[in-house]
Amino acid sequence: VTPALLARAIVAVPAWPLAAAAALGAWWALVGKPSERVTARVVVGSLGLQLASALCALVAFVWGGGDAVHVRSGRWFEAGAYGFELTFLVDALSAPLVVLAALLTFLVAWFSVRYLHREPGFFRFFTLLAVFAAGAGLLFGGGSYDMLFIGWELVGLTSALLIGFFHERRTPMRAALRAITTYRVCDIGLVVGAVFIHDVAHGAAYVEAFGPAPWPHGTLHASAPAATLIVLCLLVAASGKSALLPVGTWLPRAVEGPTPSSALYYCALSVHAGAYLLLRSTPFLRASPVGAACVAAVGLGSAALASMIGRAQVDAKGAIAWASMTHVGLIVAEIGLGFPRVALVHLVAHALLRTWQMLRAPSWLHDELALRAAADGAPLPTGSFWQALVPARALDALYRLAYDRFFFETAQQRYVAGPVLRLGRYLDRAERRWVETVGAWHPPAAPPDSERPSAKNTRVEEAQHEP
Amino acid sequence: VNGLTALVLLPAFAALLTRLAPTSEGARRAAVAGAFATLLASLQVVASFDLGAPGMQMEWAGAVVPWARMQWHVGVDGLSVVLLPLTSLIGVATTLGLPRQSMNRASLAATLLTVSATLGLFVTLDLAWLAVFWLVRLAPGLDLIAATPDPALRRHVRRTWWVFLVAGSAPLFAAVIALGVLGHRAGLAAPFDLVRLTAMGVPRAWQLALFPALVVSVGMRMAVVPFHGWMSVLLEHGPPGVALLITGAHVALYAIARVILPLLPDACAVGMGPLMIAALLCALYGSVVALAQDDLRRMVAYLAVSHAGLMAGGLASMNAQSVAGSLLQSVASGLSLTGLLIIIRALHARTGTSHMDDHGGIARSAPRMSVFFLLFGLAAVGFPTTITYVSEDLLLHGVLDAHPLMAVLLLLATALNGITLLRAFFRTFMGPPPRGAPGGVDDLVPRERAVAFLLTTSIFLGGLYPRPLLEARQPVVTAIVSRTAHRAPHGH
C-alpha cells in the first residue's frame, strides 16, 4: 500500500452516500417507504463509511509528506476536442475540508435520527441528506471545476428542497424558491468562469490550471485581465452560495428548514462552499489585484452589513444565520486580502462553532440563562465598543436600515424579479392575442380565468411575495 | 421484407388491430402490445447496428415508382438509429401512460399511426418519401381534432393545425420538388435519393434559394420563435397522444441534420451564423414566457419552445461539441418533456385543471406523482446526472467556441428554465392547498408508474453513461462538421 493508492479512497467519499440514496430511492419506488430504522441505518452507515474514506485520504496525504495526489478515474463523456474527466484531488486544501464535511454530515445525521423521530418527512430528510453528502464530497474532493460544479448543483438542489421541508406552510416554500432562484442565477458565474478557465488553461482540472506547485501557490498562464474576468465570475457564483450581500438575503429565510439541516447547510458546509471556490482559485486572485480587491470589498461589506442586520434580529436562528453570514464575509475578505491559510483555519473553526450553536438553538433560552447566571448579569454583546463610537442619531438611522435589511430584498424584487415577470406576462398576453387571431379563437361568453373566484386573490398574494 | 420496413409497418398494423378489436378493452390491449412490439423491434435494430461504422447500414432499395419517381429506399446511420427507440418509447409512454379517459380507440389508433409515420420519416433515404411522411404524420391528428366536442375549440385547434403545421410544410415540399428536378436533370434513376444527391452536390445558387424555404418549414415544425404559436394551443387543447408525438423537436432537428446540412453546405456556411444568434435569442424568449405561465401545460409548451431554440442554436454553431450536444439534447428533451406531460395529464385527469393556483400540497396525497414531476423537471433543465446535463454541457462548450457572448444567452435561458420548473413544482405540489380545493389527489396508478419509471431510468442511465449515444452519432457529427467547416467564409 502506497500513499497514492490510499488516496484513491477519495473516490469512495461521494460514492457511499450516493449508493445509499440510490438504494433508498429504488426501494421507495419499487417496494414502498422503508421504516425509520432502515432509513437511518443505511444513511448513517454510508456516512460512517464516507468518513472512513475521507480519513484514509487525509492519512494518505499526511503519510505522503504533504504531496498533492491527483486521482483520475476515467472520462464521463467526450465529443470533439472536449471531454469530461472524472478527477479528484487530495491536497492541503481538500484533505481537511473533505474530512470536516464527512465528520459534520455524519454527526448531524446521527443527531437527526432522534431529532426527527416520527416526523412525516423522516425518509425524505435522510435521502436528501445522503444526496447532499455525495454533493459535498464531489464539491470539496473533486479535482476540477467541472467536478466542483456537479457537487455544487447537488448541494444547491438539496438545500432548496430541505428549506421547503415543512411544505404544509407557505413561508418555507417562498424561502426555498428564493434560495433556488438566487442559486440558479449566480451559478451562471461558475459555469462561465469554468469555461474561461477551460480556454485559458486548456482543461478545468486544478493540476492543469495551476501546475504542480502545492496549494495555495500555483503557476498561471493567464494574463491579468483574463484572471480578473475569471475571478469576477467566480465571485458571482460564490456570492450566491455563500450568501454574500447584495444577493445573500435568502440565507436567514432558509433557516425555516429543520434545525439539523440548517446547521449543516447554513452554518457548516454549503455556506462555505463559495469560500472554498475562492480558496481553490487563489492563484487567479494572486494574478489579478483588481479581482482580489473586489473579493475583499464584497467580503468586508457583506460582513459589516450582515453584522449590523444581525444585531436587529429578534429570533435566535435568524441571529445565528446573520452571524454566519458575517463570518463568511470575513473569511472571503481574508481570501481577497491574500491570507488563504488564515481563511482556511477560520473556515474550519467557524463551521464547527456555528454548527454547534445552531444545533443548540432550540435550547437557546436555557443556555442564555445559564450564561447570565454564571456571568452575574447579561454580558455585553459583541461589538459594543464599535457601537459606542457611532453617534446616537446615526445609530437610530442604522437601526432602521438594519431592521429592513438595507432594503436588499425590496430592490431585488422591484428591479430584477418584478421586471422579468412583468415582461413575461406582457409577452404572454401578446402571444395569446396573436395565436387567437391566427387560430380564429372566439372564446365562449365567460373567459375561463374568471370562473375561479379564488384565483384572483391568490394571484395577487403570490405577486407580492414571489422573489 | 426488410427489417426497417417491417418496423414502420408494425405500428400501422397495430393501429389496424386497435380499430378492429371487438371491445374497447381489447383495443387498448392491442395498442399497448403494438407499442411494446415496436419498441422491441426498434431495440432489435439498435442491437444489430454497428456503432463505429460510418455510412448507412441495413440498406434496402425497392423499385422506383414510375410517375412520381419515388423510391422506397431505407437505411439507418448513427443519426437515425437513436431516434427509432426514442419514438417507440414515446409511443409506449403515450399509449400506456396517458389517462384512459383521453385515450379512446380512435386516439390510440391515431397515436400508433403517427408513430408509424415518424419511424418512416427516420428510415427513408428518399427525399420524396421523407416529405410524404412529414405531411402524413399530421393526418391522424386532424382526424382526432374533428371529434373535439366544443365547436369553438375544434375550429381553433384545426385552424392552428392547418396554418402552422400543414401550410408550414409547403416550402419544404417546394424545395424537395426543386431538388428532384435537379436530380432528374443530372440523370439520376431515382432523382430524390438522398445519398446520391448528397454525393452529387447542389449548385451554390440553388442552395441559397432553397435554404430559406427549408429553414422556414423546419423552424415551423420545430416551434422555434416566431413560428411557435401552435405549440401552446396543441398542448393545451389538442389530442394528448398525438400532440405529444408531434411536439417533439427531434423530427425537425433530424431534417436539418439529414437534409439541410448535407445538401446545402455552402448556404449553411453563409446562413447558420445569424441563425444561431436568432435561435439563442428565441430560446431566451421562450424561457421568459415560460416563467410567466400559470398553467402547467402552457409552461411545458414554452419550455419546449426554449429547448427548440437551444437545439437549433447548437446545430447552427456547427462544431463537433455543439452538434453532438444538440442531437443528444433532442433525445433528452423528448424524454423529459414526455415525462412532464404525462404527469401533468394525469393531474389534469384527476382534478380537471392544470392551473398552478388550483393546486397545492399534492405531495401529501400523491408523493410519487410529485417526485416524478420533480425528476422530469430536473431532467428538463439540465441537472447533473441526467442526460440533459451532458447535452447542455456539450452545447455550451460548442456555442462558446463559435461565439463567446452568445453562450450567455444560452446560460440565461437554462437558468430561467430551472427557476420556472422549480417554481411550478413548489407552487403545484407543495405548500398549502388553496381554499376550496379537493381534499387530495390519487397517486399514480401502476401503469403510469411503470411508464414514469421507464422514462426516468432512461434519463438517468443516459446521463450516467452517455457514451454509446455519443459514439453512435460520432461519424455523423464528424461528417457534418467537416463538410461545412472548409466552406466557412472565415474558417473555424
PDB file of C-alpha atoms in Angstrom, chain A residues 196-379:
ATOM      1  CA  PHE A 196     -12.999  30.605 -19.341  1.00  0.00           C
ATOM      2  CA  ILE A 197     -10.639  28.513 -17.253  1.00  0.00           C
ATOM      3  CA  HIS A 198     -11.011  25.747 -19.856  1.00  0.00           C
ATOM      4  CA  ASP A 199      -9.975  28.237 -22.501  1.00  0.00           C
ATOM      5  CA  VAL A 200      -7.081  29.746 -20.561  1.00  0.00           C
ATOM      6  CA  ALA A 201      -5.655  26.559 -19.083  1.00  0.00           C
ATOM      7  CA  HIS A 202      -6.798  24.024 -21.727  1.00  0.00           C
ATOM      8  CA  GLY A 203      -8.572  21.999 -19.085  1.00  0.00           C
ATOM      9  CA  ALA A 204     -10.639  22.552 -15.980  1.00  0.00           C
ATOM     10  CA  ALA A 205      -8.587  20.285 -13.681  1.00  0.00           C
ATOM     11  CA  TYR A 206      -6.791  22.147 -10.905  1.00  0.00           C
ATOM     12  CA  VAL A 207      -3.458  20.493 -11.754  1.00  0.00           C
ATOM     13  CA  GLU A 208      -3.806  21.628 -15.355  1.00  0.00           C
ATOM     14  CA  ALA A 209      -4.811  25.163 -14.415  1.00  0.00           C
ATOM     15  CA  PHE A 210      -2.321  25.766 -11.596  1.00  0.00           C
ATOM     16  CA  GLY A 211       0.553  23.371 -12.333  1.00  0.00           C
ATOM     17  CA  PRO A 212       2.206  21.053  -9.841  1.00  0.00           C
ATOM     18  CA  ALA A 213       3.011  23.672  -7.142  1.00  0.00           C
ATOM     19  CA  PRO A 214       1.187  22.916  -3.873  1.00  0.00           C
ATOM     20  CA  TRP A 215      -1.819  24.979  -2.812  1.00  0.00           C
ATOM     21  CA  PRO A 216      -2.011  27.988  -2.294  1.00  0.00           C
ATOM     22  CA  HIS A 217       0.813  28.508  -4.793  1.00  0.00           C
ATOM     23  CA  GLY A 218       0.432  27.871  -8.460  1.00  0.00           C
ATOM     24  CA  THR A 219       1.714  28.929 -11.839  1.00  0.00           C
ATOM     25  CA  LEU A 220      -0.735  30.532 -14.179  1.00  0.00           C
ATOM     26  CA  HIS A 221      -0.596  31.143 -17.897  1.00  0.00           C
ATOM     27  CA  ALA A 222      -3.397  33.686 -17.756  1.00  0.00           C
ATOM     28  CA  SER A 223      -2.966  37.392 -18.330  1.00  0.00           C
ATOM     29  CA  ALA A 224      -4.142  39.812 -15.644  1.00  0.00           C
ATOM     30  CA  PRO A 225      -7.359  40.824 -17.470  1.00  0.00           C
ATOM     31  CA  ALA A 226      -8.278  37.198 -18.098  1.00  0.00           C
ATOM     32  CA  ALA A 227      -7.622  36.362 -14.446  1.00  0.00           C
ATOM     33  CA  THR A 228      -9.740  39.339 -13.363  1.00  0.00           C
ATOM     34  CA  LEU A 229     -12.620  38.168 -15.539  1.00  0.00           C
ATOM     35  CA  ILE A 230     -12.401  34.680 -14.095  1.00  0.00           C
ATOM     36  CA  VAL A 231     -12.220  35.955 -10.509  1.00  0.00           C
ATOM     37  CA  LEU A 232     -15.276  38.150 -11.023  1.00  0.00           C
ATOM     38  CA  CYS A 233     -17.261  35.236 -12.480  1.00  0.00           C
ATOM     39  CA  LEU A 234     -16.292  33.032  -9.570  1.00  0.00           C
ATOM     40  CA  LEU A 235     -17.132  35.826  -7.134  1.00  0.00           C
ATOM     41  CA  VAL A 236     -20.680  35.955  -8.520  1.00  0.00           C
ATOM     42  CA  ALA A 237     -21.003  32.212  -8.026  1.00  0.00           C
ATOM     43  CA  ALA A 238     -19.542  32.405  -4.517  1.00  0.00           C
ATOM     44  CA  SER A 239     -21.893  35.258  -3.555  1.00  0.00           C
ATOM     45  CA  GLY A 240     -24.897  33.098  -4.380  1.00  0.00           C
ATOM     46  CA  LYS A 241     -23.796  30.022  -2.493  1.00  0.00           C
ATOM     47  CA  SER A 242     -22.032  31.724   0.416  1.00  0.00           C
ATOM     48  CA  ALA A 243     -24.782  34.323   0.788  1.00  0.00           C
ATOM     49  CA  LEU A 244     -22.650  37.419   0.353  1.00  0.00           C
ATOM     50  CA  LEU A 245     -24.517  40.688   0.008  1.00  0.00           C
ATOM     51  CA  PRO A 246     -26.253  42.017  -2.030  1.00  0.00           C
ATOM     52  CA  VAL A 247     -27.650  38.634  -3.137  1.00  0.00           C
ATOM     53  CA  GLY A 248     -27.366  36.688   0.107  1.00  0.00           C
ATOM     54  CA  THR A 249     -30.627  37.681   1.752  1.00  0.00           C
ATOM     55  CA  TRP A 250     -32.060  34.220   1.109  1.00  0.00           C
ATOM     56  CA  LEU A 251     -29.946  32.730   3.887  1.00  0.00           C
ATOM     57  CA  PRO A 252     -31.734  33.965   7.026  1.00  0.00           C
ATOM     58  CA  ARG A 253     -35.033  32.868   5.487  1.00  0.00           C
ATOM     59  CA  ALA A 254     -33.541  29.486   4.703  1.00  0.00           C
ATOM     60  CA  VAL A 255     -33.408  28.529   8.390  1.00  0.00           C
ATOM     61  CA  GLU A 256     -37.136  27.766   8.063  1.00  0.00           C
ATOM     62  CA  GLY A 257     -35.988  24.190   7.392  1.00  0.00           C
ATOM     63  CA  PRO A 258     -35.332  21.587  10.096  1.00  0.00           C
ATOM     64  CA  THR A 259     -32.659  22.620  12.618  1.00  0.00           C
ATOM     65  CA  PRO A 260     -30.137  19.860  11.747  1.00  0.00           C
ATOM     66  CA  SER A 261     -30.147  20.629   8.046  1.00  0.00           C
ATOM     67  CA  SER A 262     -29.965  24.372   8.761  1.00  0.00           C
ATOM     68  CA  ALA A 263     -26.904  23.665  10.883  1.00  0.00           C
ATOM     69  CA  LEU A 264     -25.316  21.534   8.209  1.00  0.00           C
ATOM     70  CA  TYR A 265     -26.017  23.833   5.276  1.00  0.00           C
ATOM     71  CA  TYR A 266     -26.077  27.393   6.538  1.00  0.00           C
ATOM     72  CA  CYS A 267     -23.584  27.083   9.381  1.00  0.00           C
ATOM     73  CA  ALA A 268     -21.253  24.312   8.311  1.00  0.00           C
ATOM     74  CA  LEU A 269     -20.789  23.344   4.696  1.00  0.00           C
ATOM     75  CA  SER A 270     -22.998  24.802   1.981  1.00  0.00           C
ATOM     76  CA  VAL A 271     -22.401  28.344   3.164  1.00  0.00           C
ATOM     77  CA  HIS A 272     -18.641  27.813   2.987  1.00  0.00           C
ATOM     78  CA  ALA A 273     -18.734  26.304  -0.494  1.00  0.00           C
ATOM     79  CA  GLY A 274     -18.305  29.743  -2.074  1.00  0.00           C
ATOM     80  CA  ALA A 275     -15.344  30.469   0.181  1.00  0.00           C
ATOM     81  CA  TYR A 276     -13.868  27.103  -0.837  1.00  0.00           C
ATOM     82  CA  LEU A 277     -14.292  28.009  -4.506  1.00  0.00           C
ATOM     83  CA  LEU A 278     -12.364  31.251  -3.969  1.00  0.00           C
ATOM     84  CA  LEU A 279      -9.717  29.500  -1.842  1.00  0.00           C
ATOM     85  CA  ARG A 280      -9.249  26.951  -4.602  1.00  0.00           C
ATOM     86  CA  SER A 281      -8.827  29.787  -7.095  1.00  0.00           C
ATOM     87  CA  THR A 282      -6.145  31.577  -5.050  1.00  0.00           C
ATOM     88  CA  PRO A 283      -3.653  31.598  -7.971  1.00  0.00           C
ATOM     89  CA  PHE A 284      -6.157  33.568 -10.046  1.00  0.00           C
ATOM     90  CA  LEU A 285      -6.633  36.025  -7.185  1.00  0.00           C
ATOM     91  CA  ARG A 286      -2.854  36.460  -6.938  1.00  0.00           C
ATOM     92  CA  ALA A 287      -2.652  37.136 -10.668  1.00  0.00           C
ATOM     93  CA  SER A 288      -5.374  39.749 -10.519  1.00  0.00           C
ATOM     94  CA  PRO A 289      -5.049  42.533  -7.930  1.00  0.00           C
ATOM     95  CA  VAL A 290      -8.301  44.073  -9.159  1.00  0.00           C
ATOM     96  CA  GLY A 291     -10.196  40.833  -8.753  1.00  0.00           C
ATOM     97  CA  ALA A 292      -8.695  40.262  -5.311  1.00  0.00           C
ATOM     98  CA  ALA A 293      -9.687  43.793  -4.271  1.00  0.00           C
ATOM     99  CA  CYS A 294     -13.261  43.142  -5.411  1.00  0.00           C
ATOM    100  CA  VAL A 295     -13.362  39.901  -3.436  1.00  0.00           C
ATOM    101  CA  ALA A 296     -12.066  41.671  -0.331  1.00  0.00           C
ATOM    102  CA  ALA A 297     -14.511  44.551  -0.753  1.00  0.00           C
ATOM    103  CA  VAL A 298     -17.524  42.248  -1.170  1.00  0.00           C
ATOM    104  CA  GLY A 299     -16.395  40.200   1.814  1.00  0.00           C
ATOM    105  CA  LEU A 300     -15.833  43.178   4.106  1.00  0.00           C
ATOM    106  CA  GLY A 301     -19.008  44.962   3.018  1.00  0.00           C
ATOM    107  CA  SER A 302     -21.001  41.814   3.464  1.00  0.00           C
ATOM    108  CA  ALA A 303     -19.542  41.213   6.911  1.00  0.00           C
ATOM    109  CA  ALA A 304     -20.234  44.797   8.062  1.00  0.00           C
ATOM    110  CA  LEU A 305     -23.828  44.887   6.833  1.00  0.00           C
ATOM    111  CA  ALA A 306     -24.669  41.366   7.976  1.00  0.00           C
ATOM    112  CA  SER A 307     -23.286  42.155  11.419  1.00  0.00           C
ATOM    113  CA  MET A 308     -25.475  45.266  11.668  1.00  0.00           C
ATOM    114  CA  ILE A 309     -28.562  43.421  10.421  1.00  0.00           C
ATOM    115  CA  GLY A 310     -27.870  40.555  12.809  1.00  0.00           C
ATOM    116  CA  ARG A 311     -27.958  42.976  15.734  1.00  0.00           C
ATOM    117  CA  ALA A 312     -31.515  44.000  14.841  1.00  0.00           C
ATOM    118  CA  GLN A 313     -32.840  40.415  14.721  1.00  0.00           C
ATOM    119  CA  VAL A 314     -35.291  39.175  17.307  1.00  0.00           C
ATOM    120  CA  ASP A 315     -35.214  35.414  16.629  1.00  0.00           C
ATOM    121  CA  ALA A 316     -32.472  33.004  17.602  1.00  0.00           C
ATOM    122  CA  LYS A 317     -31.983  31.210  14.303  1.00  0.00           C
ATOM    123  CA  GLY A 318     -32.143  34.447  12.335  1.00  0.00           C
ATOM    124  CA  ALA A 319     -29.442  35.963  14.520  1.00  0.00           C
ATOM    125  CA  ILE A 320     -27.270  32.868  14.053  1.00  0.00           C
ATOM    126  CA  ALA A 321     -27.781  32.980  10.294  1.00  0.00           C
ATOM    127  CA  TRP A 322     -26.731  36.623  10.075  1.00  0.00           C
ATOM    128  CA  ALA A 323     -23.758  35.928  12.332  1.00  0.00           C
ATOM    129  CA  SER A 324     -22.833  33.087   9.995  1.00  0.00           C
ATOM    130  CA  MET A 325     -23.004  35.497   7.052  1.00  0.00           C
ATOM    131  CA  THR A 326     -20.802  37.959   8.932  1.00  0.00           C
ATOM    132  CA  HIS A 327     -18.055  35.397   9.405  1.00  0.00           C
ATOM    133  CA  VAL A 328     -18.283  34.051   5.879  1.00  0.00           C
ATOM    134  CA  GLY A 329     -17.861  37.679   4.754  1.00  0.00           C
ATOM    135  CA  LEU A 330     -14.738  37.930   6.876  1.00  0.00           C
ATOM    136  CA  ILE A 331     -13.371  34.648   5.509  1.00  0.00           C
ATOM    137  CA  VAL A 332     -13.934  35.868   1.949  1.00  0.00           C
ATOM    138  CA  ALA A 333     -12.248  39.160   2.832  1.00  0.00           C
ATOM    139  CA  GLU A 334      -9.233  37.253   4.155  1.00  0.00           C
ATOM    140  CA  ILE A 335      -9.048  35.357   0.887  1.00  0.00           C
ATOM    141  CA  GLY A 336      -9.246  38.609  -1.064  1.00  0.00           C
ATOM    142  CA  LEU A 337      -6.557  40.220   1.082  1.00  0.00           C
ATOM    143  CA  GLY A 338      -4.196  37.318   0.369  1.00  0.00           C
ATOM    144  CA  PHE A 339      -4.305  35.200   3.520  1.00  0.00           C
ATOM    145  CA  PRO A 340      -5.658  31.877   2.252  1.00  0.00           C
ATOM    146  CA  ARG A 341      -4.228  29.784   5.107  1.00  0.00           C
ATOM    147  CA  VAL A 342      -5.772  32.094   7.721  1.00  0.00           C
ATOM    148  CA  ALA A 343      -9.050  31.853   5.844  1.00  0.00           C
ATOM    149  CA  LEU A 344      -8.884  28.057   5.816  1.00  0.00           C
ATOM    150  CA  VAL A 345      -8.337  27.905   9.598  1.00  0.00           C
ATOM    151  CA  HIS A 346     -11.080  30.484  10.131  1.00  0.00           C
ATOM    152  CA  LEU A 347     -13.417  28.467   7.901  1.00  0.00           C
ATOM    153  CA  VAL A 348     -12.907  25.205   9.780  1.00  0.00           C
ATOM    154  CA  ALA A 349     -13.220  26.854  13.196  1.00  0.00           C
ATOM    155  CA  HIS A 350     -16.281  28.817  12.198  1.00  0.00           C
ATOM    156  CA  ALA A 351     -18.007  25.772  10.726  1.00  0.00           C
ATOM    157  CA  LEU A 352     -17.509  23.773  13.915  1.00  0.00           C
ATOM    158  CA  LEU A 353     -18.588  26.536  16.307  1.00  0.00           C
ATOM    159  CA  ARG A 354     -21.574  27.678  14.306  1.00  0.00           C
ATOM    160  CA  THR A 355     -22.900  24.161  13.739  1.00  0.00           C
ATOM    161  CA  TRP A 356     -22.839  23.577  17.476  1.00  0.00           C
ATOM    162  CA  GLN A 357     -24.628  26.911  18.014  1.00  0.00           C
ATOM    163  CA  MET A 358     -27.368  26.083  15.533  1.00  0.00           C
ATOM    164  CA  LEU A 359     -27.904  22.612  16.924  1.00  0.00           C
ATOM    165  CA  ARG A 360     -28.215  24.190  20.399  1.00  0.00           C
ATOM    166  CA  ALA A 361     -30.577  26.923  19.111  1.00  0.00           C
ATOM    167  CA  PRO A 362     -33.753  25.212  20.397  1.00  0.00           C
ATOM    168  CA  SER A 363     -32.188  25.374  23.887  1.00  0.00           C
ATOM    169  CA  TRP A 364     -31.040  28.962  23.452  1.00  0.00           C
ATOM    170  CA  LEU A 365     -33.087  30.302  26.388  1.00  0.00           C
ATOM    171  CA  HIS A 366     -31.695  27.670  28.704  1.00  0.00           C
ATOM    172  CA  ASP A 367     -28.126  28.375  27.596  1.00  0.00           C
ATOM    173  CA  GLU A 368     -28.616  32.123  27.851  1.00  0.00           C
ATOM    174  CA  LEU A 369     -29.951  31.888  31.399  1.00  0.00           C
ATOM    175  CA  ALA A 370     -27.065  29.646  32.404  1.00  0.00           C
ATOM    176  CA  LEU A 371     -24.653  32.127  30.898  1.00  0.00           C
ATOM    177  CA  ARG A 372     -26.228  35.054  32.732  1.00  0.00           C
ATOM    178  CA  ALA A 373     -26.206  33.164  35.999  1.00  0.00           C
ATOM    179  CA  ALA A 374     -22.527  32.397  35.538  1.00  0.00           C
ATOM    180  CA  ALA A 375     -21.618  35.939  34.434  1.00  0.00           C
ATOM    181  CA  ASP A 376     -23.823  37.595  37.055  1.00  0.00           C
ATOM    182  CA  GLY A 377     -25.902  39.611  34.582  1.00  0.00           C
ATOM    183  CA  ALA A 378     -26.117  39.926  30.821  1.00  0.00           C
ATOM    184  CA  PRO A 379     -22.684  40.072  29.196  1.00  0.00           C
TER     185      PRO A 379
END
